[in-house]
Coordinates of C-alpha atoms and ligand atoms in Angstrom, one line a residue:
M1 CA 115.0 92.6 91.7
Q2 CA 118.3 93.3 92.2
K3 CA 118.6 97.2 91.1
I4 CA 116.4 99.9 91.3
L5 CA 115.6 103.4 89.1
V6 CA 114.2 106.1 91.6
A7 CA 112.5 108.5 89.0
N8 CA 111.9 111.0 91.4
R9 CA 114.5 113.5 92.9
G10 CA 115.0 115.2 96.5
E11 CA 113.4 113.7 99.9
I12 CA 111.5 111.0 98.2
A13 CA 114.4 109.5 96.5
V14 CA 116.3 109.5 99.4
R15 CA 113.3 107.6 101.2
V16 CA 112.9 105.3 98.3
M17 CA 116.8 104.5 98.2
R18 CA 117.3 104.0 102.0
T19 CA 114.3 101.1 102.3
A20 CA 116.6 99.6 99.0
K21 CA 119.5 99.8 101.1
E22 CA 118.2 97.8 103.7
M23 CA 116.9 94.9 101.1
G24 CA 120.5 95.1 99.7
I25 CA 118.8 96.0 96.6
K26 CA 121.1 98.5 94.7
T27 CA 119.9 102.4 93.4
V28 CA 120.2 104.3 90.5
A29 CA 119.3 108.1 90.5
V30 CA 118.1 110.2 87.7
F31 CA 118.4 113.5 87.8
S32 CA 118.6 117.5 86.1
E33 CA 121.2 119.2 85.4
A34 CA 120.0 121.3 88.8
D35 CA 120.6 118.5 91.1
R36 CA 123.6 117.6 90.1
N37 CA 124.7 118.3 93.9
M38 CA 122.0 117.0 95.5
P39 CA 122.2 114.3 98.5
F40 CA 119.9 111.9 96.4
V41 CA 122.9 111.8 93.9
R42 CA 125.2 111.3 96.2
Y43 CA 123.4 108.8 97.8
A44 CA 122.1 106.2 94.9
D45 CA 124.9 103.6 93.9
E46 CA 124.7 104.9 90.1
A47 CA 123.4 108.4 89.2
V48 CA 122.7 109.2 85.6
C49 CA 122.0 112.9 84.4
I50 CA 118.6 113.3 82.0
G51 CA 118.7 116.6 81.1
P52 CA 118.0 120.7 81.9
A53 CA 116.0 121.3 84.7
P54 CA 112.7 122.3 83.8
S55 CA 110.6 119.0 84.4
S56 CA 109.4 118.7 81.1
Q57 CA 112.8 118.0 80.1
S58 CA 114.2 115.8 82.9
Y59 CA 112.2 114.2 85.4
L60 CA 109.2 113.6 82.7
R61 CA 110.9 112.6 80.4
A62 CA 109.6 108.6 80.3
D63 CA 111.3 107.7 77.3
K64 CA 114.9 108.7 78.4
I65 CA 114.4 107.5 82.0
I66 CA 113.5 104.1 80.2
E67 CA 116.6 104.1 78.8
V68 CA 118.7 104.8 81.2
A69 CA 117.2 101.8 83.2
K70 CA 118.0 99.8 80.4
Q71 CA 121.5 101.0 80.2
V72 CA 122.3 100.6 83.7
G73 CA 120.5 97.2 83.7
A74 CA 118.2 98.4 86.2
D75 CA 115.1 95.8 86.7
A76 CA 112.4 98.0 88.3
I77 CA 111.3 101.5 88.4
H78 CA 110.2 103.4 91.5
P79 CA 108.3 106.3 90.5
G80 CA 107.8 108.3 94.0
Y81 CA 105.1 110.9 94.0
G82 CA 104.3 113.7 91.7
F83 CA 106.4 114.1 88.3
L84 CA 105.6 110.4 86.6
S85 CA 103.7 108.3 89.4
E86 CA 100.1 108.1 88.3
N87 CA 101.0 108.4 84.5
A88 CA 99.3 105.1 83.1
A89 CA 101.5 105.4 79.9
F90 CA 104.5 105.4 81.6
S91 CA 103.1 102.3 84.3
K92 CA 102.6 100.6 80.7
A93 CA 105.8 102.1 78.9
V94 CA 107.9 100.5 81.9
S95 CA 106.2 97.0 82.0
D96 CA 106.7 96.8 77.8
A97 CA 110.0 97.2 78.3
G98 CA 110.4 94.2 80.2
L99 CA 110.7 96.0 83.7
I100 CA 108.5 96.1 86.7
F101 CA 107.2 99.2 87.8
I102 CA 106.4 99.5 91.1
G103 CA 103.0 100.7 91.4
P104 CA 100.5 99.8 89.7
T105 CA 99.1 98.7 86.7
A106 CA 97.7 101.1 83.3
Y107 CA 94.3 99.8 83.8
S108 CA 94.4 100.7 87.7
I109 CA 96.0 104.1 87.3
E110 CA 93.6 105.1 84.2
M111 CA 90.1 104.0 85.9
M112 CA 90.9 105.8 89.2
G113 CA 92.7 108.6 87.3
S114 CA 89.3 109.4 85.4
K115 CA 87.0 110.6 88.6
I116 CA 83.6 108.9 86.8
A117 CA 85.1 106.0 85.9
A118 CA 86.1 105.7 89.7
K119 CA 83.0 106.5 90.9
Q120 CA 81.3 104.2 88.7
A121 CA 83.7 100.7 90.2
A122 CA 83.0 102.2 93.5
K123 CA 79.1 102.4 93.5
K124 CA 78.6 98.5 92.4
F125 CA 80.4 97.9 96.1
N126 CA 77.9 100.3 97.6
V127 CA 80.2 102.5 98.6
P128 CA 78.9 106.0 100.1
M129 CA 79.6 108.7 97.9
V130 CA 77.7 112.7 98.2
P131 CA 74.8 112.9 96.2
G132 CA 75.2 113.4 92.5
T133 CA 75.6 111.7 89.3
E134 CA 78.2 109.4 88.1
D135 CA 77.6 109.9 84.6
P136 CA 79.4 112.8 82.1
I137 CA 76.9 115.5 82.5
Q138 CA 75.5 115.8 78.4
D139 CA 74.0 119.7 78.5
V140 CA 72.8 122.2 80.9
A141 CA 69.5 121.3 80.8
E142 CA 70.5 118.0 82.4
A143 CA 72.8 119.9 84.9
Q144 CA 69.7 122.1 86.0
G145 CA 67.5 118.9 86.8
I146 CA 70.2 117.2 88.8
A147 CA 70.8 120.8 90.8
A148 CA 67.3 120.9 91.5
R149 CA 66.6 117.3 92.5
I150 CA 69.8 117.2 94.9
G151 CA 69.4 121.1 96.1
Y152 CA 72.0 124.1 96.1
P153 CA 74.9 124.7 96.2
I154 CA 76.2 121.8 93.8
L155 CA 79.7 121.5 92.6
I156 CA 81.1 121.0 89.1
K157 CA 84.0 118.6 89.5
A158 CA 86.1 117.9 85.9
S159 CA 86.3 113.8 85.5
A160 CA 90.3 114.3 84.9
G161 CA 90.6 116.6 87.4
G162 CA 91.6 116.1 91.4
G163 CA 93.1 117.3 93.7
G164 CA 91.1 120.2 93.7
K165 CA 91.6 121.2 90.1
G166 CA 88.7 122.1 88.2
M167 CA 86.0 122.4 90.6
R168 CA 83.3 124.9 90.9
V169 CA 80.7 125.5 93.7
V170 CA 77.3 126.6 92.0
N171 CA 75.5 128.4 94.8
S172 CA 72.3 129.2 92.4
E173 CA 70.5 128.0 89.1
A174 CA 71.0 131.5 87.5
E175 CA 74.9 130.8 88.0
L176 CA 74.8 127.1 86.6
E177 CA 75.2 127.2 83.1
Q178 CA 77.8 129.8 83.0
Q179 CA 80.1 128.0 85.8
M180 CA 79.5 125.0 83.5
Q181 CA 80.8 126.2 80.4
M182 CA 84.0 127.3 82.4
A183 CA 84.4 124.6 84.4
K184 CA 84.2 122.7 80.4
S185 CA 86.6 125.1 78.8
E186 CA 88.6 124.7 82.2
A187 CA 89.3 121.5 82.3
L188 CA 89.7 120.8 78.1
S189 CA 92.3 122.7 78.5
A190 CA 94.1 121.3 81.7
F191 CA 93.5 117.9 80.7
G192 CA 92.1 117.3 77.3
N193 CA 89.1 115.9 77.9
D194 CA 86.2 118.0 79.1
D195 CA 83.8 115.6 81.0
V196 CA 82.3 116.8 84.2
F197 CA 80.0 115.5 87.3
I198 CA 77.9 117.1 89.5
E199 CA 77.9 116.7 93.3
K200 CA 76.3 118.5 96.3
Y201 CA 78.2 120.6 97.8
V202 CA 79.8 119.8 101.3
G203 CA 80.3 122.7 103.0
A204 CA 82.6 122.3 105.5
P205 CA 84.3 118.5 105.3
R206 CA 87.2 116.9 107.2
H207 CA 89.0 115.6 104.6
I208 CA 90.7 111.8 105.5
E209 CA 92.2 109.1 103.5
I210 CA 92.6 105.5 103.8
Q211 CA 96.3 104.0 103.3
L212 CA 95.9 100.3 102.0
M213 CA 98.4 97.7 100.0
G214 CA 96.8 95.2 97.9
D215 CA 99.1 92.3 96.5
Q216 CA 98.7 90.8 92.6
H217 CA 97.3 87.6 94.6
G218 CA 94.1 89.6 95.5
N219 CA 95.1 90.5 99.3
Y220 CA 94.4 93.6 100.7
V221 CA 94.9 95.7 104.0
Y222 CA 94.0 99.0 105.0
L223 CA 96.7 100.7 107.2
F224 CA 94.0 103.3 109.0
E225 CA 93.7 106.8 108.2
R226 CA 95.2 109.6 108.1
E227 CA 93.6 112.9 109.1
C228 CA 94.7 115.6 105.3
S229 CA 92.3 118.6 106.6
I230 CA 95.1 121.1 107.3
Q231 CA 95.6 122.5 104.0
R232 CA 95.8 125.4 101.8
R233 CA 94.5 125.5 98.3
H234 CA 94.5 121.5 98.1
Q235 CA 98.4 121.9 99.4
K236 CA 98.6 119.6 102.5
L237 CA 100.6 121.3 105.5
I238 CA 99.8 118.9 108.4
E239 CA 98.6 115.3 108.7
E240 CA 98.1 113.1 111.0
A241 CA 97.2 109.4 112.1
P242 CA 95.1 108.2 113.4
S243 CA 92.6 111.5 113.1
S244 CA 90.8 112.2 116.4
C245 CA 87.2 112.0 115.4
L246 CA 86.9 108.3 114.3
T247 CA 85.4 105.8 116.0
K248 CA 86.4 102.1 115.7
D249 CA 83.4 101.1 113.9
I250 CA 84.0 104.1 111.1
R251 CA 87.6 103.2 110.7
K252 CA 86.9 99.6 110.4
A253 CA 84.0 100.6 107.9
M254 CA 86.4 103.4 106.1
G255 CA 88.7 100.6 105.7
E256 CA 86.4 98.3 103.9
C257 CA 85.5 100.6 101.8
A258 CA 88.6 101.7 100.3
V259 CA 89.8 98.2 100.3
A260 CA 86.4 97.2 97.9
V261 CA 87.2 100.6 95.7
A262 CA 91.0 99.0 95.2
R263 CA 89.0 95.3 94.5
S264 CA 87.3 97.1 91.8
C265 CA 90.3 98.2 89.6
N266 CA 92.4 94.8 90.5
Y267 CA 94.9 97.5 92.3
H268 CA 98.1 96.1 93.8
G269 CA 100.9 98.2 95.2
A270 CA 100.6 101.4 97.7
G271 CA 97.4 103.1 97.2
T272 CA 95.0 105.8 99.4
V273 CA 91.2 106.3 99.0
E274 CA 90.3 109.7 100.0
F275 CA 86.7 110.3 101.7
L276 CA 85.0 114.0 102.8
V277 CA 83.8 113.3 106.4
D278 CA 80.9 115.8 107.8
E279 CA 79.9 116.5 111.4
D280 CA 77.8 113.7 112.0
L281 CA 80.7 111.1 110.8
N282 CA 79.0 110.4 107.2
F283 CA 81.8 109.4 105.3
Y284 CA 81.5 109.6 101.5
F285 CA 84.1 108.2 98.4
L286 CA 86.0 110.9 97.0
E287 CA 88.7 109.8 94.4
M288 CA 91.8 107.4 94.9
N289 CA 95.6 108.1 94.5
T290 CA 97.5 105.5 93.0
R291 CA 100.7 106.3 94.7
L292 CA 102.9 106.7 97.5
Q293 CA 101.9 109.7 99.2
V294 CA 104.1 112.7 100.5
E295 CA 102.1 111.8 104.2
H296 CA 102.8 107.7 104.0
C297 CA 105.4 108.5 107.0
V298 CA 102.3 109.4 110.2
T299 CA 101.4 105.7 108.6
E300 CA 104.5 104.3 108.9
M301 CA 104.8 105.3 112.5
I302 CA 101.4 104.2 113.6
T303 CA 101.6 100.7 112.5
G304 CA 105.3 100.0 111.8
I305 CA 105.0 99.0 108.7
D306 CA 107.8 100.3 106.0
L307 CA 105.8 100.8 103.1
V308 CA 108.4 101.3 100.1
K309 CA 109.2 97.7 101.6
E310 CA 105.7 96.3 101.4
Q311 CA 105.9 98.1 97.9
I312 CA 108.8 96.5 96.8
N313 CA 107.7 93.2 98.0
V314 CA 104.5 93.2 95.9
A315 CA 106.1 94.7 93.1
R316 CA 108.2 91.5 93.1
G317 CA 105.3 89.1 92.9
N318 CA 105.5 88.1 97.0
K319 CA 102.3 88.1 99.1
L320 CA 101.9 90.8 101.2
S321 CA 103.6 90.2 104.7
V322 CA 100.8 91.4 106.8
S323 CA 97.8 90.8 107.4
Q324 CA 94.5 93.1 108.2
D325 CA 94.7 91.4 112.2
D326 CA 98.3 91.4 112.2
L327 CA 97.7 95.7 112.5
K328 CA 97.4 97.6 115.1
I329 CA 97.3 101.5 115.7
N330 CA 100.1 102.1 118.0
G331 CA 100.2 105.5 119.4
H332 CA 99.9 109.2 117.4
S333 CA 102.1 110.4 114.8
I334 CA 102.1 113.8 113.1
E335 CA 103.5 115.4 110.0
L336 CA 104.3 119.3 109.3
R337 CA 105.7 119.7 105.9
V338 CA 108.2 122.3 106.1
C339 CA 108.2 124.3 102.6
A340 CA 110.5 127.2 101.5
E341 CA 107.2 129.6 101.6
D342 CA 106.5 132.5 103.6
P343 CA 103.0 132.1 105.6
M344 CA 103.5 135.9 105.9
N345 CA 103.3 136.5 102.5
N346 CA 100.1 134.1 101.2
F347 CA 102.4 131.2 101.4
L348 CA 104.3 132.3 98.3
P349 CA 107.2 130.1 97.2
D350 CA 110.7 131.8 98.8
T351 CA 113.6 130.1 97.0
G352 CA 117.1 130.9 98.1
K353 CA 120.0 129.5 99.6
L354 CA 120.0 127.4 102.7
E355 CA 122.1 129.4 104.7
M356 CA 121.9 127.6 107.7
Y357 CA 120.4 124.1 108.2
Q358 CA 120.0 121.9 111.0
P359 CA 117.3 119.4 111.7
P360 CA 115.8 118.4 114.9
K361 CA 116.8 115.0 116.4
G362 CA 115.9 112.8 119.6
P363 CA 113.1 110.5 120.6
G364 CA 110.1 110.1 118.5
V365 CA 111.4 112.4 115.8
R366 CA 112.1 111.8 111.9
V367 CA 112.9 114.1 109.0
D368 CA 112.7 113.3 106.0
D369 CA 114.7 115.9 103.8
G370 CA 116.3 116.3 100.6
Y371 CA 118.5 119.3 100.7
E372 CA 121.4 120.4 103.3
Q373 CA 123.5 123.5 104.1
G374 CA 124.7 125.7 101.6
Q375 CA 122.1 124.5 99.2
D376 CA 120.3 126.4 96.5
I377 CA 116.2 125.7 96.7
P378 CA 115.9 126.1 92.8
I379 CA 112.6 127.0 91.5
F380 CA 111.6 124.7 88.7
Y381 CA 110.4 122.1 92.2
D382 CA 107.7 121.6 94.5
P383 CA 108.7 123.9 97.6
M384 CA 108.8 120.9 100.2
I385 CA 112.4 120.7 101.5
A386 CA 111.3 118.1 104.4
K387 CA 108.8 116.4 106.0
L388 CA 108.9 116.4 109.9
V389 CA 107.5 113.4 111.7
V390 CA 106.9 112.9 115.3
H391 CA 105.9 109.9 117.1
A392 CA 104.1 109.6 120.5
G393 CA 102.0 107.7 122.6
T394 CA 99.9 109.8 122.7
R395 CA 98.3 113.1 120.4
D396 CA 99.1 115.7 123.3
E397 CA 102.4 114.3 123.3
A398 CA 102.6 114.1 119.6
I399 CA 102.1 117.6 119.9
E400 CA 104.6 118.6 121.9
R401 CA 107.0 116.6 120.3
L402 CA 105.9 118.4 117.5
C403 CA 106.5 122.0 118.9
R404 CA 110.1 120.9 120.3
A405 CA 111.0 119.7 116.9
I406 CA 110.4 122.9 115.7
D407 CA 111.8 124.4 118.2
E408 CA 115.0 122.4 117.8
Y409 CA 114.9 122.9 113.5
Y410 CA 117.4 125.7 112.6
I411 CA 116.9 127.4 109.1
Q412 CA 118.1 130.1 107.8
G413 CA 118.5 132.1 104.3
I414 CA 114.8 130.9 103.5
Q415 CA 110.9 131.5 105.1
T416 CA 109.6 128.0 106.0
T417 CA 106.2 127.2 107.3
L418 CA 108.2 125.6 110.6
G419 CA 106.3 128.6 112.7
F420 CA 103.2 128.2 110.4
G421 CA 102.9 124.7 112.2
K422 CA 103.9 125.8 115.7
W423 CA 101.1 128.5 115.7
A424 CA 98.8 125.5 114.0
V425 CA 98.8 122.7 116.7
R426 CA 99.1 125.1 119.6
T427 CA 95.3 127.1 118.4
E428 CA 92.1 125.7 120.6
P429 CA 90.3 124.1 117.4
F430 CA 93.7 121.8 116.6
R431 CA 94.2 120.7 120.5
S432 CA 90.9 119.8 120.8
G433 CA 90.6 118.0 117.3
K434 CA 87.4 120.0 116.5
F435 CA 88.6 121.4 113.0
D436 CA 88.3 120.9 109.4
T437 CA 89.3 121.8 105.8
K438 CA 88.7 125.7 106.7
F439 CA 90.7 125.6 109.3
I440 CA 93.3 128.3 108.0
D441 CA 90.8 130.1 106.2
K442 CA 88.7 130.7 109.5
Y443 CA 91.5 131.1 112.0
F444 CA 95.1 132.2 110.4
K445 CA 96.3 135.3 110.3
P446 CA 99.8 136.1 109.1
E447 CA 100.4 139.0 112.3
Y448 CA 100.2 135.6 114.5
L449 CA 103.7 134.5 113.3
Q450 CA 105.1 138.2 113.6
E451 CA 105.3 137.9 117.5
E452 CA 108.2 139.5 119.1
D453 CA 110.7 137.2 120.7
P454 CA 110.8 138.6 124.2
A455 CA 114.8 137.1 124.2
A456 CA 115.2 139.1 120.9
V457 CA 113.8 142.2 121.9
E458 CA 116.2 142.3 125.1
I459 CA 119.2 141.2 123.1
A460 CA 118.3 144.6 120.9
A461 CA 117.8 146.7 123.3
L462 CA 121.5 145.5 124.9
L463 CA 123.0 146.0 121.7
S464 CA 121.7 149.2 121.1
G465 CA 122.8 150.3 124.4
I466 CA 126.0 148.8 123.8
V467 CA 126.3 150.6 120.1
W468 CA 125.1 153.9 121.6
E469 CA 127.9 154.1 123.9
E470 CA 130.4 153.3 121.2
K471 CA 129.2 155.8 119.2
K472 CA 129.4 158.3 122.1
Q473 CA 133.4 157.4 123.0
Q474 CA 134.4 157.2 119.5
K475 CA 132.2 159.5 117.5
K476 CA 131.7 156.8 115.0
T477 CA 128.4 155.9 113.2
V478 CA 126.5 153.7 114.5
V479 CA 126.3 151.5 111.0
E480 CA 130.0 150.8 111.2
S481 CA 130.2 149.5 114.9
A482 CA 127.0 147.6 114.4
N483 CA 128.0 146.0 111.3
G484 CA 131.3 144.6 113.3
I485 CA 128.9 143.1 115.9
G486 CA 125.2 142.7 114.9
S487 CA 125.6 140.8 112.0
N488 CA 124.9 137.4 113.6
W489 CA 122.5 138.2 116.0
K490 CA 119.5 137.7 113.4
L491 CA 117.2 135.8 115.2
K492 CA 115.4 132.8 113.0
R493 CA 112.3 133.8 112.4
K494 CA 109.9 130.8 113.2
Ligands
MV4_501 C1 84.0 118.2 97.6 C2 84.0 119.0 98.4 C3 82.7 119.3 98.8 N1 81.6 118.6 98.6 N2 83.1 117.6 97.0 C4 89.0 119.3 97.0 C5 90.1 117.6 96.5 C6 89.5 116.7 95.6 N3 89.7 115.6 95.9 C7 87.7 117.2 96.2 N4 87.8 118.2 97.1 C8 86.4 118.7 97.6 N5 85.7 118.2 97.1 C9 82.0 118.0 97.5 N6 81.0 117.2 97.2 C10 85.1 119.8 99.2 C11 86.3 119.6 98.5 C12 87.3 120.1 99.2 C13 88.6 119.8 99.9 C14 88.7 118.2 100.0 C15 89.3 117.8 100.7 C16 91.1 118.7 101.4 C17 90.3 120.2 101.1 C18 89.2 120.8 100.4 C19 89.4 122.0 100.4 C20 88.5 122.3 99.6 C21 87.6 121.5 98.6

């Protein structure tokens, strides 16, 4: 493998290219018209424009991307996350074109893409699951029977869904028929498939996932867990490794279950098995993500393994470079997703220009970012502009390091999730490790981020004094004089 085409954009494209470069592999960027001036385009050895800004006309154009790969003589394609990364047809088309897809086969992607097929496969290996069904529900009568057996509340889930899409909570039999019809019609229009299944609804679970790697020779390792409970509308905001709630034994049991799920679909490459964990630390298989994930960095920090390097290694047909016994957890890592969103306004995307952009530095700080100062954040893609990842000896030290890095992070021109992150890790539930997927709903209020900065208050007071004096002496308007001195004093809001 001498040349990799990266079928993605932004921070993950740079992330993949960095490792390729270290391995002496050439890189090719493909980019949309909106991304012409992005760092990932410059970072690549070659770059080809593949179409207009909308993803459907660029980053989702499987045919075009494969054509470019052949033209430039690439021998592999890395899909990153999102876009075509979990598209079974793309994996197959890449292989059929005689190229290496750096990821699992179409067979694995398809099986895990169907939540029902995934549950059936996992069940054969005695992987624990929430009480419910592993077959599509045929009709309302069947659903009523199952719900009565497992007890309300229940959750109706779309088999083709995942990541929270196509789920409906049903609290009583009276709601069942209508909710099931809605779930089915939603699933049909969103995924083109209306198979649904039922699970007992777990009220306030933790979301913990296991990172694994498999090679093409049937070898697997798990790289421990990531705690991903701090999320909003199924969008993760803070991830950490290890989780503060698992014991050594549960970690091992979950790791072995994750490997069993991977084995059940002949998986190879990097994959993640998601679990729900309840208050009593019972864990239940949810689904498998057949891609490298956004939050893979926290696993890299605590294991010292470069997951992209390992992906490339196994895609080449080599054996895994590590065995389970080689892997140890070293310290603690936390990641904050830095998104162009306004936490004070319902986390709505806040696009605009990065007027100022200065990432933090120093010991134990890693920033994977995709933009630089002066650039516009396009409206066409995901609002995540960077990942702030810290690593330290203990969880408490990692929290302090994250706060220090957030304070150093200087962004102007757009609202971001930085201030939210600092608030979140300083709360008592986060500090004590006692939180679940309801954390933001339960504890967050936008006004927590509106606290006046004492320094800002003092500067404002001093300025108004100066302006007042000038006004008195020169009989000029406040606005005129304030424009001269005041405009650069607008403090960053975090
Ligand atoms: C659940 C659940 C409660 N009970 N399943 C959401 C994402 C998808 N992977 C599965 N999800 C859930 N499945 C049962 N039986 C609650 C969720 C859930 C959730 C899971 C992980 C992280 C955040 C979540 C937020 C809301 C609901």
